[in-house]
GROMACS .gro file of C-alpha atoms in nm:
model
  357
    1MET     CA    1   0.974   0.171   2.745
    2ALA     CA    2   1.276   0.311   2.561
    3ALA     CA    3   1.182   0.469   2.227
    4LYS     CA    4   1.410   0.655   1.990
    5VAL     CA    5   1.414   0.792   1.638
    6GLN     CA    6   1.555   0.540   1.393
    7SER     CA    7   1.561   0.738   1.069
    8ASP     CA    8   1.880   0.595   0.924
    9ASN     CA    9   1.840   0.232   0.818
   10ALA     CA   10   2.075   0.275   0.524
   11ASP     CA   11   2.230  -0.068   0.579
   12CYS     CA   12   1.890  -0.234   0.515
   13GLN     CA   13   1.868  -0.232   0.137
   14LEU     CA   14   1.707  -0.449  -0.129
   15GLN     CA   15   1.881  -0.634  -0.407
   16ASP     CA   16   1.798  -0.492  -0.749
   17ASP     CA   17   1.696  -0.741  -1.018
   18PRO     CA   18   1.666  -0.554  -1.350
   19ALA     CA   19   1.598  -0.878  -1.540
   20LEU     CA   20   1.298  -0.947  -1.315
   21LEU     CA   21   1.163  -0.598  -1.378
   22ASP     CA   22   1.201  -0.652  -1.753
   23LEU     CA   23   1.017  -0.985  -1.727
   24MET     CA   24   0.727  -0.830  -1.537
   25LEU     CA   25   0.705  -0.540  -1.781
   26ALA     CA   26   0.696  -0.781  -2.077
   27ASP     CA   27   0.413  -0.976  -1.912
   28MET     CA   28   0.223  -0.652  -1.854
   29ASP     CA   29   0.272  -0.531  -2.211
   30THR     CA   30   0.133  -0.854  -2.357
   31ALA     CA   31  -0.163  -0.879  -2.119
   32PRO     CA   32  -0.522  -0.826  -2.239
   33ALA     CA   33  -0.624  -0.460  -2.246
   34LEU     CA   34  -0.833  -0.483  -1.927
   35TYR     CA   35  -0.521  -0.576  -1.728
   36ARG     CA   36  -0.279  -0.321  -1.865
   37PRO     CA   37  -0.234   0.022  -1.703
   38THR     CA   38  -0.549   0.231  -1.705
   39ASN     CA   39  -0.551   0.582  -1.846
   40TYR     CA   40  -0.480   0.709  -1.493
   41TRP     CA   41  -0.184   0.477  -1.436
   42GLU     CA   42  -0.018   0.466  -1.776
   43PRO     CA   43   0.197   0.780  -1.731
   44TYR     CA   44   0.276   0.687  -1.371
   45CYS     CA   45   0.391   0.339  -1.478
   46ARG     CA   46   0.634   0.491  -1.724
   47ALA     CA   47   0.769   0.732  -1.463
   48VAL     CA   48   0.800   0.464  -1.191
   49THR     CA   49   0.981   0.233  -1.433
   50GLU     CA   50   1.219   0.509  -1.533
   51GLU     CA   51   1.303   0.587  -1.169
   52LEU     CA   52   1.357   0.219  -1.085
   53ARG     CA   53   1.592   0.181  -1.381
   54ARG     CA   54   1.779   0.500  -1.292
   55LEU     CA   55   1.803   0.476  -0.913
   56GLY     CA   56   1.712   0.117  -0.831
   57LEU     CA   57   1.562   0.027  -0.495
   58LYS     CA   58   1.824   0.190  -0.272
   59ASP     CA   59   1.656   0.402  -0.003
   60PHE     CA   60   1.325   0.373  -0.187
   61ARG     CA   61   1.116   0.420   0.128
   62SER     CA   62   1.294   0.737   0.243
   63ARG     CA   63   1.354   0.888  -0.099
   64GLU     CA   64   1.190   1.225  -0.164
   65SER     CA   65   1.010   1.093  -0.469
   66GLU     CA   66   0.664   1.207  -0.569
   67ILE     CA   67   0.638   0.923  -0.820
   68LEU     CA   68   0.705   0.648  -0.564
   69ALA     CA   69   0.448   0.808  -0.336
   70THR     CA   70   0.181   0.732  -0.598
   71PHE     CA   71   0.175   0.370  -0.480
   72GLY     CA   72   0.255   0.428  -0.114
   73ALA     CA   73   0.623   0.340  -0.137
   74GLN     CA   74   0.740   0.636   0.070
   75ASP     CA   75   0.766   0.568   0.443
   76ARG     CA   76   0.877   0.889   0.605
   77PHE     CA   77   0.778   1.082   0.915
   78PRO     CA   78   0.480   1.318   0.880
   79ARG     CA   79   0.610   1.657   0.775
   80PHE     CA   80   0.502   2.010   0.854
   81ALA     CA   81   0.319   2.115   0.539
   82ALA     CA   82   0.288   2.470   0.414
   83PRO     CA   83  -0.070   2.602   0.422
   84ASP     CA   84  -0.264   2.639   0.100
   85TRP     CA   85  -0.253   3.018   0.127
   86GLN     CA   86   0.045   3.242   0.065
   87ALA     CA   87   0.155   3.559   0.242
   88PRO     CA   88   0.122   3.867   0.019
   89ASN     CA   89   0.483   3.967   0.088
   90PRO     CA   90   0.716   3.724  -0.103
   91GLN     CA   91   1.006   3.789   0.136
   92VAL     CA   92   0.791   3.710   0.439
   93TRP     CA   93   0.662   3.395   0.267
   94ASP     CA   94   1.012   3.275   0.175
   95ALA     CA   95   1.128   3.333   0.531
   96TYR     CA   96   0.830   3.140   0.664
   97LEU     CA   97   0.903   2.844   0.434
   98GLY     CA   98   1.265   2.845   0.551
   99ILE     CA   99   1.158   2.836   0.914
  100LEU     CA  100   0.911   2.559   0.837
  101LYS     CA  101   1.184   2.351   0.671
  102THR     CA  102   1.419   2.398   0.965
  103HIS     CA  103   1.139   2.314   1.205
  104GLY     CA  104   1.072   1.995   1.010
  105THR     CA  105   1.439   1.894   1.028
  106PHE     CA  106   1.437   1.930   1.405
  107TRP     CA  107   1.111   1.731   1.419
  108ALA     CA  108   1.252   1.446   1.209
  109HIS     CA  109   1.551   1.422   1.443
  110GLY     CA  110   1.330   1.375   1.747
  111MET     CA  111   1.340   1.724   1.892
  112GLY     CA  112   1.030   1.846   2.076
  113VAL     CA  113   0.919   2.121   1.840
  114GLY     CA  114   0.551   2.025   1.819
  115PRO     CA  115   0.273   2.177   2.029
  116ASP     CA  116   0.374   2.189   2.396
  117GLY     CA  117   0.709   2.033   2.310
  118VAL     CA  118   0.572   1.721   2.144
  119SER     CA  119   0.835   1.523   1.951
  120ILE     CA  120   0.797   1.271   1.669
  121VAL     CA  121   0.857   0.997   1.930
  122ASP     CA  122   0.567   1.132   2.138
  123TYR     CA  123   0.345   1.157   1.830
  124HIS     CA  124   0.426   0.801   1.726
  125ALA     CA  125   0.358   0.675   2.081
  126MET     CA  126   0.016   0.841   2.075
  127CYS     CA  127  -0.064   0.681   1.737
  128ALA     CA  128   0.059   0.343   1.863
  129ARG     CA  129  -0.170   0.365   2.167
  130ILE     CA  130  -0.466   0.433   1.939
  131ALA     CA  131  -0.365   0.135   1.722
  132ASP     CA  132  -0.339  -0.084   2.034
  133ARG     CA  133  -0.688   0.023   2.137
  134ASN     CA  134  -0.820  -0.056   1.788
  135ALA     CA  135  -0.651  -0.395   1.803
  136ALA     CA  136  -0.807  -0.475   2.141
  137GLU     CA  137  -1.153  -0.388   2.010
  138ALA     CA  138  -1.094  -0.609   1.703
  139GLY     CA  139  -0.937  -0.898   1.893
  140LEU     CA  140  -0.595  -0.862   1.731
  141PRO     CA  141  -0.248  -0.864   1.889
  142PRO     CA  142  -0.141  -0.512   1.990
  143TYR     CA  143   0.051  -0.304   1.741
  144SER     CA  144   0.315  -0.234   2.005
  145SER     CA  145   0.401  -0.606   2.018
  146LEU     CA  146   0.504  -0.620   1.652
  147SER     CA  147   0.824  -0.527   1.470
  148PHE     CA  148   0.845  -0.439   1.102
  149ALA     CA  149   1.116  -0.453   0.839
  150ARG     CA  150   1.368  -0.175   0.788
  151HIS     CA  151   1.448  -0.269   0.427
  152GLY     CA  152   1.446   0.024   0.190
  153ASN     CA  153   1.564   0.261   0.465
  154PRO     CA  154   1.234   0.393   0.606
  155GLU     CA  155   1.207   0.654   0.877
  156GLY     CA  156   1.071   0.507   1.195
  157ILE     CA  157   1.082   0.457   1.569
  158GLU     CA  158   1.260   0.185   1.762
  159THR     CA  159   1.097   0.086   2.089
  160ASP     CA  160   1.264  -0.180   2.303
  161GLY     CA  161   1.427  -0.328   1.995
  162ARG     CA  162   1.106  -0.329   1.786
  163PHE     CA  163   1.092  -0.112   1.474
  164SER     CA  164   0.780   0.052   1.337
  165SER     CA  165   0.697   0.328   1.093
  166PHE     CA  166   0.396   0.543   1.017
  167ALA     CA  167   0.316   0.332   0.711
  168SER     CA  168   0.294   0.024   0.932
  169LEU     CA  169   0.050   0.213   1.157
  170TYR     CA  170  -0.159   0.305   0.854
  171TYR     CA  171  -0.186  -0.053   0.728
  172PHE     CA  172  -0.231  -0.199   1.077
  173ASN     CA  173  -0.539   0.015   1.138
  174PHE     CA  174  -0.694  -0.113   0.815
  175ALA     CA  175  -0.646  -0.467   0.944
  176CYS     CA  176  -0.816  -0.366   1.269
  177PHE     CA  177  -1.111  -0.223   1.080
  178ALA     CA  178  -1.155  -0.540   0.873
  179ALA     CA  179  -1.124  -0.756   1.184
  180ARG     CA  180  -1.420  -0.580   1.343
  181PHE     CA  181  -1.645  -0.743   1.085
  182GLU     CA  182  -1.459  -1.054   0.974
  183ASP     CA  183  -1.289  -1.321   1.182
  184MET     CA  184  -0.942  -1.271   1.039
  185ALA     CA  185  -0.809  -1.579   1.216
  186ALA     CA  186  -1.057  -1.786   1.012
  187ILE     CA  187  -0.936  -1.642   0.679
  188ASP     CA  188  -0.723  -1.881   0.475
  189VAL     CA  189  -0.634  -1.658   0.180
  190VAL     CA  190  -0.618  -1.283   0.121
  191VAL     CA  191  -0.620  -1.172  -0.244
  192GLU     CA  192  -0.512  -0.811  -0.286
  193ILE     CA  193  -0.533  -0.618  -0.611
  194GLY     CA  194  -0.313  -0.311  -0.584
  195SER     CA  195  -0.038  -0.436  -0.354
  196GLY     CA  196   0.176  -0.124  -0.372
  197TYR     CA  197   0.516  -0.193  -0.219
  198GLY     CA  198   0.372  -0.474  -0.003
  199GLY     CA  199   0.315  -0.284   0.322
  200GLN     CA  200  -0.034  -0.423   0.383
  201ALA     CA  201   0.079  -0.778   0.308
  202GLU     CA  202   0.361  -0.744   0.560
  203VAL     CA  203   0.122  -0.631   0.833
  204LEU     CA  204  -0.122  -0.916   0.762
  205LYS     CA  205   0.157  -1.171   0.751
  206ARG     CA  206   0.302  -1.056   1.083
  207LEU     CA  207  -0.043  -1.073   1.242
  208PHE     CA  208  -0.128  -1.409   1.083
  209PRO     CA  209   0.189  -1.602   0.991
  210ASN     CA  210  -0.006  -1.893   0.839
  211LEU     CA  211  -0.203  -1.671   0.601
  212THR     CA  212  -0.174  -1.738   0.227
  213ILE     CA  213  -0.156  -1.411   0.033
  214VAL     CA  214  -0.195  -1.334  -0.337
  215LEU     CA  215  -0.077  -0.993  -0.458
  216MET     CA  216  -0.161  -0.849  -0.799
  217ASP     CA  217  -0.048  -0.516  -0.935
  218LEU     CA  218   0.102  -0.347  -1.238
  219ALA     CA  219   0.457  -0.451  -1.319
  220PRO     CA  220   0.666  -0.174  -1.155
  221GLN     CA  221   0.470  -0.186  -0.828
  222LEU     CA  222   0.462  -0.566  -0.820
  223TYR     CA  223   0.838  -0.571  -0.876
  224VAL     CA  224   0.893  -0.350  -0.570
  225ALA     CA  225   0.656  -0.566  -0.362
  226GLU     CA  226   0.828  -0.889  -0.465
  227ARG     CA  227   1.172  -0.752  -0.385
  228TYR     CA  228   1.061  -0.594  -0.056
  229LEU     CA  229   0.866  -0.888   0.085
  230THR     CA  230   1.136  -1.136  -0.018
  231ALA     CA  231   1.377  -0.945   0.207
  232ALA     CA  232   1.131  -0.847   0.480
  233LEU     CA  233   0.984  -1.197   0.525
  234PRO     CA  234   1.257  -1.447   0.435
  235GLY     CA  235   1.120  -1.770   0.292
  236ALA     CA  236   0.763  -1.640   0.270
  237VAL     CA  237   0.752  -1.535  -0.097
  238VAL     CA  238   0.710  -1.769  -0.392
  239PRO     CA  239   0.936  -1.611  -0.658
  240TYR     CA  240   0.760  -1.446  -0.952
  241ARG     CA  241   0.974  -1.641  -1.194
  242GLU     CA  242   0.822  -1.957  -1.052
  243THR     CA  243   0.457  -1.846  -1.052
  244ARG     CA  244   0.468  -1.720  -1.410
  245SER     CA  245   0.642  -2.037  -1.534
  246GLU     CA  246   0.452  -2.274  -1.763
  247THR     CA  247   0.536  -2.555  -1.521
  248TRP     CA  248   0.350  -2.388  -1.230
  249ASN     CA  249   0.019  -2.566  -1.177
  250ARG     CA  250  -0.144  -2.257  -1.022
  251THR     CA  251  -0.180  -2.427  -0.686
  252LEU     CA  252  -0.117  -2.177  -0.409
  253ALA     CA  253   0.144  -2.281  -0.155
  254PRO     CA  254  -0.021  -2.261   0.191
  255GLY     CA  255   0.118  -1.986   0.408
  256LYS     CA  256   0.315  -1.824   0.125
  257ILE     CA  257   0.294  -1.490  -0.056
  258HIS     CA  258   0.242  -1.508  -0.433
  259CYS     CA  259   0.305  -1.209  -0.662
  260LEU     CA  260   0.100  -1.250  -0.978
  261PRO     CA  261   0.019  -1.030  -1.279
  262PRO     CA  262  -0.339  -0.894  -1.279
  263GLN     CA  263  -0.452  -1.122  -1.564
  264ALA     CA  264  -0.396  -1.422  -1.334
  265ILE     CA  265  -0.728  -1.332  -1.168
  266GLU     CA  266  -0.905  -1.519  -1.449
  267THR     CA  267  -0.767  -1.860  -1.345
  268LEU     CA  268  -0.710  -1.795  -0.975
  269ALA     CA  269  -0.880  -2.057  -0.758
  270PRO     CA  270  -0.788  -2.009  -0.391
  271GLU     CA  271  -0.916  -2.270  -0.146
  272GLY     CA  272  -1.072  -2.208   0.192
  273ARG     CA  273  -1.220  -1.887   0.323
  274VAL     CA  274  -1.104  -1.596   0.107
  275LEU     CA  275  -1.094  -1.224   0.182
  276PHE     CA  276  -1.053  -0.993  -0.116
  277TRP     CA  277  -0.866  -0.669  -0.041
  278ASN     CA  278  -0.845  -0.348  -0.239
  279ALA     CA  279  -0.717  -0.014  -0.110
  280ALA     CA  280  -0.759   0.282  -0.345
  281SER     CA  281  -0.663   0.125  -0.678
  282PHE     CA  282  -1.022   0.052  -0.787
  283GLY     CA  283  -1.080   0.427  -0.764
  284GLU     CA  284  -0.812   0.469  -1.030
  285MET     CA  285  -0.998   0.248  -1.276
  286GLU     CA  286  -1.300   0.303  -1.495
  287PRO     CA  287  -1.621   0.121  -1.386
  288GLU     CA  288  -1.592  -0.141  -1.661
  289VAL     CA  289  -1.243  -0.236  -1.546
  290VAL     CA  290  -1.366  -0.269  -1.187
  291ALA     CA  291  -1.661  -0.477  -1.309
  292ASN     CA  292  -1.428  -0.716  -1.490
  293TYR     CA  293  -1.220  -0.777  -1.177
  294ALA     CA  294  -1.538  -0.810  -0.969
  295ARG     CA  295  -1.672  -1.081  -1.201
  296HIS     CA  296  -1.369  -1.298  -1.128
  297VAL     CA  297  -1.335  -1.204  -0.761
  298SER     CA  298  -1.698  -1.299  -0.698
  299ARG     CA  299  -1.618  -1.658  -0.795
  300PHE     CA  300  -1.403  -1.717  -0.489
  301ALA     CA  301  -1.431  -1.431  -0.235
  302ASP     CA  302  -1.628  -1.477   0.086
  303ALA     CA  303  -1.576  -1.118   0.202
  304LEU     CA  304  -1.444  -0.789   0.064
  305PHE     CA  305  -1.244  -0.505   0.214
  306LEU     CA  306  -1.250  -0.186   0.008
  307MET     CA  307  -1.078   0.141   0.097
  308GLN     CA  308  -1.141   0.402  -0.167
  309PHE     CA  309  -1.056   0.760  -0.262
  310PHE     CA  310  -1.347   0.918  -0.444
  311HIS     CA  311  -1.288   1.289  -0.405
  312ASP     CA  312  -0.946   1.367  -0.551
  313LYS     CA  313  -0.888   1.140  -0.850
  314GLN     CA  314  -0.788   1.354  -1.143
  315LEU     CA  315  -1.030   1.334  -1.434
  316GLY     CA  316  -0.858   1.309  -1.770
  317THR     CA  317  -0.890   1.231  -2.137
  318PRO     CA  318  -0.774   0.921  -2.327
  319GLY     CA  319  -0.397   0.909  -2.366
  320GLU     CA  320  -0.334   1.205  -2.137
  321GLY     CA  321  -0.367   1.053  -1.790
  322GLY     CA  322  -0.641   1.080  -1.530
  323VAL     CA  323  -0.957   0.878  -1.476
  324ILE     CA  324  -1.183   0.894  -1.780
  325ARG     CA  325  -1.500   0.783  -1.599
  326GLN     CA  326  -1.508   0.794  -1.220
  327SER     CA  327  -1.587   0.478  -1.025
  328THR     CA  328  -1.815   0.541  -0.727
  329MET     CA  329  -1.952   0.336  -0.438
  330GLU     CA  330  -2.257   0.279  -0.656
  331SER     CA  331  -2.025   0.133  -0.923
  332TYR     CA  332  -1.881  -0.105  -0.665
  333GLU     CA  333  -2.218  -0.220  -0.541
  334ALA     CA  334  -2.330  -0.281  -0.898
  335ALA     CA  335  -2.012  -0.479  -0.963
  336PHE     CA  336  -2.059  -0.690  -0.648
  337PRO     CA  337  -2.438  -0.748  -0.631
  338GLU     CA  338  -2.395  -1.065  -0.421
  339PHE     CA  339  -2.237  -0.869  -0.135
  340THR     CA  340  -2.396  -0.643   0.124
  341ARG     CA  341  -2.229  -0.337   0.268
  342LEU     CA  342  -2.168  -0.398   0.639
  343ALA     CA  343  -1.995  -0.076   0.735
  344SER     CA  344  -1.856   0.245   0.594
  345GLU     CA  345  -1.644   0.497   0.778
  346GLU     CA  346  -1.469   0.813   0.684
  347ALA     CA  347  -1.093   0.783   0.718
  348VAL     CA  348  -0.799   1.017   0.692
  349LEU     CA  349  -0.711   1.074   0.325
  350SER     CA  350  -1.000   0.861   0.200
  351ASN     CA  351  -1.372   0.890   0.145
  352GLY     CA  352  -1.462   0.556   0.290
  353VAL     CA  353  -1.329   0.243   0.449
  354THR     CA  354  -1.582  -0.026   0.371
  355VAL     CA  355  -1.638  -0.393   0.437
  356LEU     CA  356  -1.881  -0.587   0.222
  357ARG     CA  357  -1.985  -0.945   0.272
   0.00000   0.00000   0.00000
């Protein structure tokens, strides 16, 4: 198995569409209050929009951008992070940070600078084997059999002509977790609120090509997802301009991906067995906002997948960012009284990966 670092995919770019971004922003600005950016997201939305207008989508997955990282749009190799302590001698500390940066550069270029000479290729292979094991336990095709899109210039690994990144590993393992409790092959429609750049949708679509997917998110994020998935999965995306048109009859095209504004949840009527998916974004909303979405989701969902961050969401005050009132697992269970929690597990960077049915 020939594997190599493939960190320069600069020829795989997305086409900017400023008019589409403007259209999505206008739809967001005129939406009912419950579907506009929450207090947590309002400043981030402004900053994401500004960066998209200034820099476009070129290299968006490899860009060193803290603001794009807020919705998972960075897809870079794991880095060597500085510890949360600092050496008392500033000169020693500066020298250490310099060494750490150089070390990270070698690491990103595939050199064996990890423990016992481990390289980023070795580390990725280890993670891929774990993902393959998870897939076997869940009855899914192995991760190592799939190839993912290079659009947006992510950092990744090419193995026998197949490309994968650490973001694809992250989203693939969520699919494995859900498949342990739900027959994913029997799911007709996945409705995801909080699509981010579309990474989870891509994984699900590559696993289940006939799956119908509905993505809802705030305008800047939904714009990135629509542009990314249109390029990554040619022919699979129903254009936003079509789904927001007055002539659209709101009938979902089987096997297609639909990017809709959050307020579309009120009239959404998917047919067949429906899995609702939310990863982290409910934790960035106040309980009453979550309850409003839950009221509509409960009309059509047969099962729920929730992955939430409860421990590190910044508390804030109105108009100044942050979550005003924290949503908790108890908030979720109150919002979805018809569903029973089947499983909860601790996961890296989150407080719980949960399936309810």
